[in-house]
């Protein structure tokens, strides 16, 4: 097998480009010397054929429907692990020992409160602000409150910033929700697990005791695991690019949240619920599918840029969906029945099968979140909460890479050639 690729222009060999092999996945042509040696760039809008970095964190094979965190299949982690253990794995590269896990859980629990002045910061927002708008602002503002962990060249500072982000983002996420409904903020409870604590901060009333439902807490923990990382997606690449300039980790995660907010990325489960509302009734499915085929609209929650097979997270989320609805006695909920009918019809229709359009994780996660009582406007916030560990793991991997450079894409310039300025009265 060839270990280099020759670049030829007008029958003249310009450069021999090395071909690199990863541990898994396709070979990669190393074009780092292309500009210096051949005076040319490559053009690849949307990075369809470009690896932006080397990474050891997550592997995806979209054709086979595989997703591994640090080599472990997502199915095994979702079945046997828990979110904080997965966080440790993503950050450190190995599963923790019992002692390491206990210590990590303890650290995260004890970092979950936010600086009291941060609670005042919220009052500057309008009550009707979208929770994601508040998330972008408040997570970015953490750098103003935790100035003792901003030296990115210091590994201890980096570790503290990572712990703080994983611990405090759920508290901030719940505060965004509580603020939007005019409810008082709930302090975190260290005796609760990560997902139980989030449910407590979201839904507890200070006037009553709150006992998180273990089935719901488990389902939420699984949603967090499934969304924890997804290699170099748009928001992770945004975090890496922001971090490549030396920006502090809180600012970088805020940039990731901003990117995730877009409907083509983190907003899809919200779109699934809106679509189900629009369809309204099983009798309207046929007409809706016809509209999809006529390209009037898309079937939200179907298809994926990378997975051209079943999204492995979708299969797990489907099972979780059934568990949650059965626990809450919602199996006959009309919206759920409508979703299942839609899924059944689409999976048998050649329009979808020929294009390899399968349900993605968002098709089911919106239904689960909605059943738990989480409002649609908070769906992307939950995604951001879970993805914070993925973003911060990639940020840390990049910062500690000795070859790291500031990200600076080039361009194919198609604007005007040089021309002379004309005074305004002569134009
Ligand atoms: N409904 C109907 N047709 C679709 C859908 C869909 N959901 N997705 C793709 N197609 C069709 C396209 O029209 C196109 O058909 P054509 O070849 O006849 O022109 C073909 O399938 C390929 O579509 P592309 O848009 O080229 O596929 P791409 O990989 O770029 O898009 C995307 C992926 C954006 C996710 C798309 O499938 C989509 O819009 N899905 C709905 C939104 C959604 O659920 N997003 C969540 C993604 S998962 C996540 O972010 C965690």
Short mmCIF file of C-alpha atoms and ligand atoms in Angstrom, two decimals, residues 264-266 268 292 295 297-305 308 313 351-352 355 357 360-362 383, ligand 1:
data_model
loop_
_atom_site.label_atom_id
_atom_site.label_comp_id
_atom_site.label_asym_id
_atom_site.label_seq_id
_atom_site.Cartn_x
_atom_site.Cartn_y
_atom_site.Cartn_z
CA UNK A 264 -28.49 22.32 12.29
CA UNK A 265 -26.53 21.22 15.35
CA UNK A 266 -28.00 21.18 18.86
CA UNK A 268 -32.73 19.28 16.25
CA UNK A 292 -40.87 15.40 2.70
CA UNK A 295 -38.91 18.66 -0.41
CA UNK A 297 -39.88 20.02 4.64
CA UNK A 298 -37.50 17.50 6.18
CA UNK A 299 -38.27 14.66 8.52
CA UNK A 300 -36.58 16.05 11.62
CA UNK A 301 -34.66 13.54 13.73
CA UNK A 302 -33.78 11.53 10.63
CA UNK A 303 -30.45 11.55 8.80
CA UNK A 304 -27.00 12.52 9.97
CA UNK A 305 -23.92 14.05 8.36
CA UNK A 308 -25.20 6.60 7.08
CA UNK A 313 -27.00 6.50 20.21
CA UNK A 351 -37.18 7.35 -0.04
CA UNK A 352 -35.48 7.06 3.36
CA UNK A 355 -30.77 7.62 1.08
CA UNK A 357 -31.75 8.08 6.40
CA UNK A 360 -30.79 9.93 14.92
CA UNK A 361 -30.49 10.36 18.70
CA UNK A 362 -32.55 13.54 18.58
CA UNK A 383 -27.09 19.04 25.21
N1 LIG B 1 -35.63 14.35 5.67
C1 LIG B 1 -35.78 14.22 4.35
N2 LIG B 1 -34.78 14.10 3.46
C2 LIG B 1 -33.55 14.16 3.97
C3 LIG B 1 -33.31 14.29 5.35
C4 LIG B 1 -34.40 14.39 6.21
N3 LIG B 1 -34.25 14.51 7.54
N4 LIG B 1 -31.97 14.33 5.57
C5 LIG B 1 -31.39 14.20 4.37
N5 LIG B 1 -32.35 14.08 3.39
C6 LIG B 1 -32.13 13.84 1.97
C7 LIG B 1 -31.67 15.09 1.23
O1 LIG B 1 -32.75 15.80 0.70
C8 LIG B 1 -30.77 14.49 0.18
O2 LIG B 1 -31.60 13.96 -0.83
P1 LIG B 1 -31.12 14.04 -2.39
O3 LIG B 1 -29.85 13.22 -2.44
O4 LIG B 1 -32.25 13.46 -3.15
O5 LIG B 1 -30.88 15.48 -2.67
C9 LIG B 1 -30.11 13.31 0.87
O6 LIG B 1 -31.04 12.91 1.89
C10 LIG B 1 -28.79 13.66 1.51
O7 LIG B 1 -29.00 14.78 2.32
P2 LIG B 1 -27.89 15.82 2.76
O8 LIG B 1 -28.55 17.06 3.26
O9 LIG B 1 -26.86 15.94 1.69
O10 LIG B 1 -27.21 15.06 3.95
P3 LIG B 1 -26.28 15.66 5.01
O11 LIG B 1 -25.47 14.53 5.49
O12 LIG B 1 -25.56 16.86 4.55
O13 LIG B 1 -27.33 16.16 6.14
C11 LIG B 1 -28.50 16.43 8.15
C12 LIG B 1 -27.38 15.70 7.42
C13 LIG B 1 -28.28 17.96 8.10
C14 LIG B 1 -28.47 16.01 9.63
C15 LIG B 1 -29.84 16.07 7.50
O14 LIG B 1 -30.01 14.68 7.50
C16 LIG B 1 -31.03 16.74 8.19
O15 LIG B 1 -31.35 17.89 7.88
N6 LIG B 1 -31.73 16.00 9.12
C17 LIG B 1 -32.81 16.57 9.86
C18 LIG B 1 -32.29 17.41 11.01
C19 LIG B 1 -31.76 16.58 12.14
O16 LIG B 1 -32.39 15.63 12.61
N7 LIG B 1 -30.56 16.94 12.62
C20 LIG B 1 -29.93 16.24 13.75
C21 LIG B 1 -28.60 15.73 13.42
S1 LIG B 1 -28.01 14.75 14.77
C22 LIG B 1 -27.31 15.84 15.85
O17 LIG B 1 -27.03 16.97 15.59
C23 LIG B 1 -27.00 15.30 17.24
#
